[in-house]
């Protein structure tokens, strides 16, 4: 699903964010990405979501060389990658329903289909009754669940999450991880960047550790 | 014969089913949705929208109003054009018989509809009746100084200014003729003034169109700045540049169209305000002159042109400013 070969990403102002990183994540796997802040976790996810392109090396997602992907193909790639952020990135002036519907609206789906899929996604995250609410009226955990619903509503084969439990208490964090596990069980590949080591330790998934931009540890695929 | 090997059906790349026959419908619904949504967005902020529309309207009303003015002046002069004729002043030594002979010769020409013979005595009487001051002056003259005059009315097909001028030149060359004067000469000067104003309208229009372009471009730039966060999120979830661009282009077209409508209303109100004085002025000449509006063609050009200007203005702005926004 994802394959990194000697990937380096250098920013002109701050130097190498990740350096010579190689790994492979198979389709249907679920994995964590840990490391201190500034270790390059976000950069790695951004390379997969094509928010950045690598300075050196090869990033391949679903057999597609992202470094060579033409600009006009970028939107289509992003539709196949559901992204979740610590700060949710919701539109404050739109309802929960409209926020979750955005990826489908952008793909040009019909109204009926959008309604059906959005409600299915909201049902999965347990927010079906909040569809008419605005994001500000929701708690942080609920907002994060809206962000997750938006990421999975287009049924992408790959979901990336950047510190999805960063602002949540342990109970809510476990609940969110449970959601990811459920997506993974239906075949979605999931990669979660998190520094919540205590929580990760309780879960039986492959873990990558980044240190100063380099991959320092990889527990390997779950057998 | 070897049969070509069946290749396995290509795997669908997108999880969202995209059916080809539905593409035109999707495309149309996207556009309709975009048009309605951007109009709705403009209506949600009525005051700023109104101000932008008013600025555009005033900028367009100026050349539009001047155009309406030239149109009315042209309409005014077409009434006179039909009475255009030629006056041939014969040499003073021409007698009545010679004048009548020339009149008969001219009547035989195909381009001449009618020739009226005005004798010096008739002309003198006419002049005497024309004004009180003339009578005394004429009384002082020992003999009648006026020549025979042939008032010539050309047929309708020689009524064009150029044809008339050629006829005048030809007749002026006749031995009997002292002076050939086209009655429409002053009218042609008038027409030249109208043409001058019309040219001015074009130049003014071009300048103000540029102003409208800048106003709309700037409005759209601010709009893009305001919705920066939204644009980033749209890009994040896979919106194509065209999808993001569309509502801004529609907004520009709406601004232009609404501005054009505002200009039309302003021109109509202006004409309405002028109709009273014009009616009074026309009454002094025992005439009626209902002011003409822009006319359907010019109105269509105004609305279409303004919408196009809006589209162009936002297009320039969108191309300059949207590319700079990348999700972070």
Coordinates of C-alpha atoms in Angstrom, one line a residue, chain B:
Chain B
X1 CA -6.7 -17.9 -36.3
X2 CA -5.6 -17.0 -32.8
X3 CA -8.1 -15.4 -30.7
X4 CA -6.8 -12.3 -28.8
X5 CA -6.3 -13.1 -25.2
X6 CA -9.0 -11.7 -22.9
X7 CA -7.4 -9.2 -20.6
X8 CA -8.8 -9.0 -17.1
X9 CA -11.1 -6.0 -16.6
X10 CA -9.1 -3.1 -15.3
X11 CA -9.6 -2.5 -11.6
X12 CA -11.6 0.6 -10.9
X13 CA -9.2 3.1 -9.4
X14 CA -11.6 5.2 -7.5
X15 CA -13.9 3.9 -4.8
X16 CA -16.5 6.3 -5.9
X17 CA -18.3 4.8 -8.9
X18 CA -18.0 7.2 -11.8
X19 CA -20.4 6.3 -14.6
X20 CA -19.6 7.9 -18.0
X21 CA -23.2 8.5 -19.1
X22 CA -23.8 10.4 -15.9
X23 CA -20.9 12.8 -16.5
X24 CA -22.9 15.5 -18.4
X25 CA -25.5 15.5 -15.7
X26 CA -22.9 15.8 -13.0
X27 CA -21.2 18.6 -14.9
X28 CA -24.5 20.5 -15.3
X29 CA -25.5 20.0 -11.7
X30 CA -22.1 21.2 -10.6
X31 CA -22.6 24.4 -12.6
X32 CA -26.1 25.0 -11.5
X33 CA -25.2 24.3 -7.9
X34 CA -22.2 26.7 -8.2
X35 CA -24.2 29.5 -9.8
X36 CA -27.0 29.3 -7.2
X37 CA -24.6 28.9 -4.3
X38 CA -22.5 31.9 -5.2
X39 CA -25.6 34.0 -5.7
X40 CA -26.8 32.9 -2.3
X41 CA -23.5 33.8 -0.8
X42 CA -23.6 37.3 -2.3
X43 CA -27.1 37.7 -0.9
X44 CA -26.0 36.7 2.6
X45 CA -23.8 39.8 2.7
X46 CA -26.2 42.3 1.2
X47 CA -24.5 45.6 2.1
X48 CA -21.0 44.9 0.7
X49 CA -22.6 43.2 -2.4
X50 CA -24.8 46.2 -2.9
X51 CA -21.9 48.6 -2.7
X52 CA -19.8 46.7 -5.2
X53 CA -22.8 46.4 -7.5
X54 CA -23.5 50.2 -7.1
X55 CA -19.9 51.1 -8.1
X56 CA -20.1 48.8 -11.1
X57 CA -23.5 50.2 -12.0
X58 CA -22.4 53.8 -11.9
X59 CA -19.3 53.1 -13.9
X60 CA -21.4 51.4 -16.6
X61 CA -24.2 53.9 -16.5
X62 CA -22.0 56.7 -17.6
X63 CA -21.1 55.3 -21.1
X64 CA -24.5 53.6 -21.3
X65 CA -26.3 56.9 -20.6
X66 CA -24.1 58.7 -23.1
X67 CA -24.9 56.0 -25.7
X68 CA -28.7 56.6 -25.0
X69 CA -28.1 60.3 -25.6
X70 CA -26.4 59.7 -29.0
X71 CA -29.2 57.3 -29.9
X72 CA -31.8 60.0 -29.2
X73 CA -29.8 62.6 -31.1
X74 CA -29.7 60.2 -34.1
X75 CA -33.4 59.5 -33.9
X76 CA -34.0 63.3 -33.8
X77 CA -32.0 63.8 -37.0
X78 CA -33.5 60.9 -39.0
X79 CA -36.7 63.0 -39.0
X80 CA -35.0 65.7 -40.9
X81 CA -33.1 63.5 -43.3
X82 CA -36.2 62.8 -45.2
X83 CA -36.8 66.4 -46.1
X84 CA -33.2 66.8 -47.4
X85 CA -33.2 68.6 -50.7
X86 CA -31.0 70.7 -53.0
X87 CA -31.4 74.4 -53.7
X88 CA -30.0 75.6 -57.0
X89 CA -29.5 79.4 -57.1
X90 CA -29.3 80.4 -60.8
X91 CA -27.2 83.2 -62.1
X92 CA -29.0 86.5 -61.7
X93 CA -29.0 87.1 -65.5
X94 CA -31.2 84.0 -66.0
X95 CA -34.7 84.8 -67.2
X96 CA -37.8 82.9 -66.3
X97 CA -37.9 80.9 -69.6
X98 CA -34.3 79.7 -69.1
X99 CA -35.1 78.7 -65.5
X100 CA -38.2 76.8 -66.6
X101 CA -36.2 75.1 -69.3
X102 CA -33.6 73.9 -66.8
X103 CA -36.4 72.8 -64.4
X104 CA -37.9 70.6 -67.2
X105 CA -34.4 69.2 -68.1
X106 CA -33.9 68.3 -64.4
X107 CA -37.3 66.7 -64.0
X108 CA -36.3 64.3 -66.8
X109 CA -33.4 62.9 -64.7
X110 CA -34.1 59.7 -62.9
X111 CA -32.6 60.7 -59.6
X112 CA -34.9 63.8 -59.4
X113 CA -38.4 63.4 -57.9
X114 CA -39.6 66.9 -58.0
X115 CA -38.5 70.4 -59.1
X116 CA -40.2 73.5 -57.8
X117 CA -39.5 76.8 -59.5
X118 CA -39.3 79.8 -57.1
X119 CA -39.2 83.2 -58.9
X120 CA -37.4 86.2 -57.5
X121 CA -40.7 87.9 -56.7
X122 CA -42.1 85.0 -54.8
X123 CA -38.9 84.7 -52.9
X124 CA -39.1 88.4 -52.0
X125 CA -42.6 88.0 -50.7
X126 CA -41.6 85.0 -48.7
X127 CA -38.7 86.9 -47.3
X128 CA -40.8 89.9 -46.5
X129 CA -43.3 87.7 -44.5
X130 CA -40.5 85.9 -42.8
X131 CA -39.8 88.7 -40.3
X132 CA -40.7 92.3 -39.5
X133 CA -37.1 93.5 -39.8
X134 CA -36.7 92.2 -43.3
X135 CA -39.6 94.3 -44.8
X136 CA -37.9 97.6 -44.1
X137 CA -34.6 96.4 -45.4
X138 CA -36.2 95.1 -48.5
X139 CA -38.0 98.4 -49.0
X140 CA -34.7 100.2 -49.3
X141 CA -33.6 98.1 -52.2
X142 CA -34.2 99.6 -55.6
X143 CA -34.7 96.3 -57.5
X144 CA -35.1 92.7 -56.6
X145 CA -31.7 91.2 -56.1
X146 CA -32.9 87.6 -55.8
X147 CA -32.2 85.0 -58.4
X148 CA -34.4 82.3 -59.7
X149 CA -34.2 79.2 -57.5
X150 CA -34.9 75.6 -58.2
X151 CA -35.9 73.6 -55.2
X152 CA -35.0 70.1 -56.1
X153 CA -36.3 67.0 -54.2
X154 CA -34.2 63.9 -55.1
X155 CA -35.8 60.4 -55.2
X156 CA -35.6 58.3 -52.1
X157 CA -32.8 56.1 -53.4
X158 CA -30.4 59.1 -53.8
X159 CA -31.1 60.1 -50.2
X160 CA -27.8 58.8 -48.9
X161 CA -25.4 61.7 -47.9
X162 CA -22.7 60.6 -50.4
X163 CA -25.1 60.3 -53.3
X164 CA -26.6 63.7 -52.5
X165 CA -23.2 65.3 -52.4
X166 CA -22.3 63.8 -55.8
X167 CA -25.5 65.2 -57.3
X168 CA -24.8 68.6 -55.7
X169 CA -21.4 68.7 -57.2
X170 CA -22.6 67.8 -60.7
X171 CA -25.4 70.3 -60.6
X172 CA -23.1 73.0 -59.3
X173 CA -21.1 72.5 -62.5
X174 CA -24.0 73.5 -64.8
X175 CA -23.5 76.8 -66.6
X176 CA -26.9 78.2 -65.4
X177 CA -26.2 77.5 -61.8
X178 CA -24.4 80.0 -59.6
X179 CA -24.6 78.0 -56.3
X180 CA -25.9 74.6 -55.4
X181 CA -26.6 74.1 -51.7
X182 CA -27.4 70.9 -50.0
X183 CA -30.1 71.7 -47.3
X184 CA -28.6 69.0 -45.2
X185 CA -25.1 70.5 -44.8
X186 CA -25.7 71.7 -41.2
X187 CA -27.3 68.4 -40.4
X188 CA -24.2 66.6 -41.5
X189 CA -22.2 68.7 -39.1
X190 CA -24.7 67.8 -36.5
X191 CA -24.2 64.1 -37.4
X192 CA -20.4 64.6 -37.1
X193 CA -20.9 65.9 -33.6
X194 CA -23.0 62.9 -32.7
X195 CA -20.3 60.6 -34.2
X196 CA -17.7 62.5 -32.1
X197 CA -19.8 61.9 -28.9
X198 CA -20.2 58.3 -29.9
X199 CA -16.4 57.9 -30.3
X200 CA -16.1 59.5 -26.9
X201 CA -18.5 57.0 -25.4
X202 CA -16.4 54.1 -26.8
X203 CA -13.2 55.5 -25.2
X204 CA -14.9 56.3 -21.9
X205 CA -16.5 52.9 -22.0
X206 CA -13.2 51.2 -22.5
X207 CA -11.7 53.1 -19.6
X208 CA -14.6 52.4 -17.3
X209 CA -14.7 48.7 -18.4
X210 CA -11.1 48.5 -17.2
X211 CA -12.2 50.1 -13.9
X212 CA -15.0 47.5 -13.5
X213 CA -12.5 44.7 -14.2
X214 CA -10.3 46.0 -11.4
X215 CA -13.2 46.5 -9.0
X216 CA -14.4 42.9 -9.5
X217 CA -10.9 41.5 -9.5
X218 CA -10.2 43.1 -6.2
X219 CA -13.5 42.0 -4.7
X220 CA -12.8 38.5 -5.7
X221 CA -9.3 38.7 -4.3
X222 CA -10.7 39.7 -0.9
X223 CA -13.3 36.9 -1.1
X224 CA -10.5 34.4 -1.8
X225 CA -8.5 35.7 1.2
X226 CA -11.6 35.4 3.4
X227 CA -12.2 31.8 2.5
X228 CA -8.6 30.7 2.6
X229 CA -9.2 28.1 5.3
X230 CA -12.1 26.6 3.4
X231 CA -10.2 26.5 0.2
X232 CA -7.3 24.6 1.9
X233 CA -9.7 22.0 3.3
X234 CA -11.4 21.6 -0.1
X235 CA -8.0 20.9 -1.6
X236 CA -7.2 18.5 1.3
X237 CA -10.3 16.4 0.5
X238 CA -9.5 16.2 -3.2
X239 CA -11.3 19.1 -4.8
X240 CA -9.9 19.9 -8.3
X241 CA -8.7 23.4 -9.0
X242 CA -11.7 23.8 -11.4
X243 CA -14.1 22.9 -8.6
X244 CA -12.6 25.5 -6.3
X245 CA -12.4 28.2 -9.0
X246 CA -16.0 27.8 -10.1
X247 CA -17.9 29.6 -7.3
X248 CA -15.5 32.6 -7.6
X249 CA -16.0 32.8 -11.3
X250 CA -19.7 32.7 -10.8
X251 CA -19.5 35.4 -8.2
X252 CA -17.6 37.6 -10.6
X253 CA -20.2 37.0 -13.3
X254 CA -23.0 37.8 -10.9
X255 CA -21.3 41.0 -9.8
X256 CA -21.0 42.0 -13.4
X257 CA -24.6 41.1 -14.3
X258 CA -26.1 42.8 -11.2
X259 CA -23.9 45.9 -12.0
X260 CA -25.2 45.9 -15.5
X261 CA -28.8 45.8 -14.3
X262 CA -28.0 48.6 -11.8
X263 CA -26.6 50.6 -14.8
X264 CA -29.7 50.0 -16.8
X265 CA -31.9 51.1 -13.9
X266 CA -29.8 54.3 -13.5
X267 CA -30.1 55.1 -17.2
X268 CA -33.8 54.5 -17.2
X269 CA -34.3 56.8 -14.2
X270 CA -32.1 59.4 -15.8
X271 CA -34.1 59.3 -19.0
X272 CA -37.3 59.5 -17.0
X273 CA -36.1 62.6 -15.2
X274 CA -35.1 64.2 -18.6
X275 CA -38.4 63.4 -20.3
X276 CA -40.3 66.3 -18.6
X277 CA -37.9 69.0 -19.8
X278 CA -37.5 67.4 -23.2
X279 CA -41.3 67.3 -23.7
X280 CA -41.5 71.0 -22.8
X281 CA -38.7 71.8 -25.2
X282 CA -40.3 69.8 -28.0
X283 CA -43.7 71.6 -27.3
X284 CA -42.0 74.9 -28.1
X285 CA -41.3 73.5 -31.6
X286 CA -44.8 72.1 -31.8
X287 CA -43.3 68.6 -31.8
X288 CA -43.4 65.5 -29.7
X289 CA -40.2 63.7 -28.7
X290 CA -40.5 60.7 -26.5
X291 CA -37.0 59.8 -25.3
X292 CA -35.8 56.4 -26.4
X293 CA -34.2 54.0 -24.0
X294 CA -31.1 51.8 -24.7
X295 CA -33.0 49.6 -27.0
X296 CA -33.1 45.8 -26.7
X297 CA -29.9 45.1 -28.5
X298 CA -27.9 47.6 -26.5
X299 CA -29.5 46.4 -23.3
X300 CA -28.5 42.8 -24.2
X301 CA -24.9 44.1 -24.9
X302 CA -24.8 45.9 -21.6
X303 CA -25.9 43.0 -19.5
X304 CA -23.9 40.4 -21.5
X305 CA -20.9 42.6 -21.6
X306 CA -21.0 43.4 -17.9
X307 CA -21.4 39.7 -17.0
X308 CA -18.5 38.9 -19.2
X309 CA -16.4 41.7 -17.6
X310 CA -17.2 40.2 -14.2
X311 CA -16.2 36.8 -15.3
X312 CA -13.0 38.1 -16.8
X313 CA -12.1 40.1 -13.7
X314 CA -12.6 37.2 -11.4
X315 CA -10.8 34.9 -13.8
X316 CA -7.7 37.1 -13.6
X317 CA -8.0 37.4 -9.9
X318 CA -8.6 33.7 -9.3
X319 CA -5.6 32.7 -11.5
X320 CA -3.4 35.0 -9.6
X321 CA -4.4 34.2 -6.1
X322 CA -5.8 30.7 -5.9
X323 CA -2.6 29.0 -7.0
X324 CA -0.9 30.5 -4.0
X325 CA -3.1 28.6 -1.6
X326 CA -1.8 25.1 -0.7
X327 CA -3.0 23.0 2.2
X328 CA -0.6 23.0 5.1

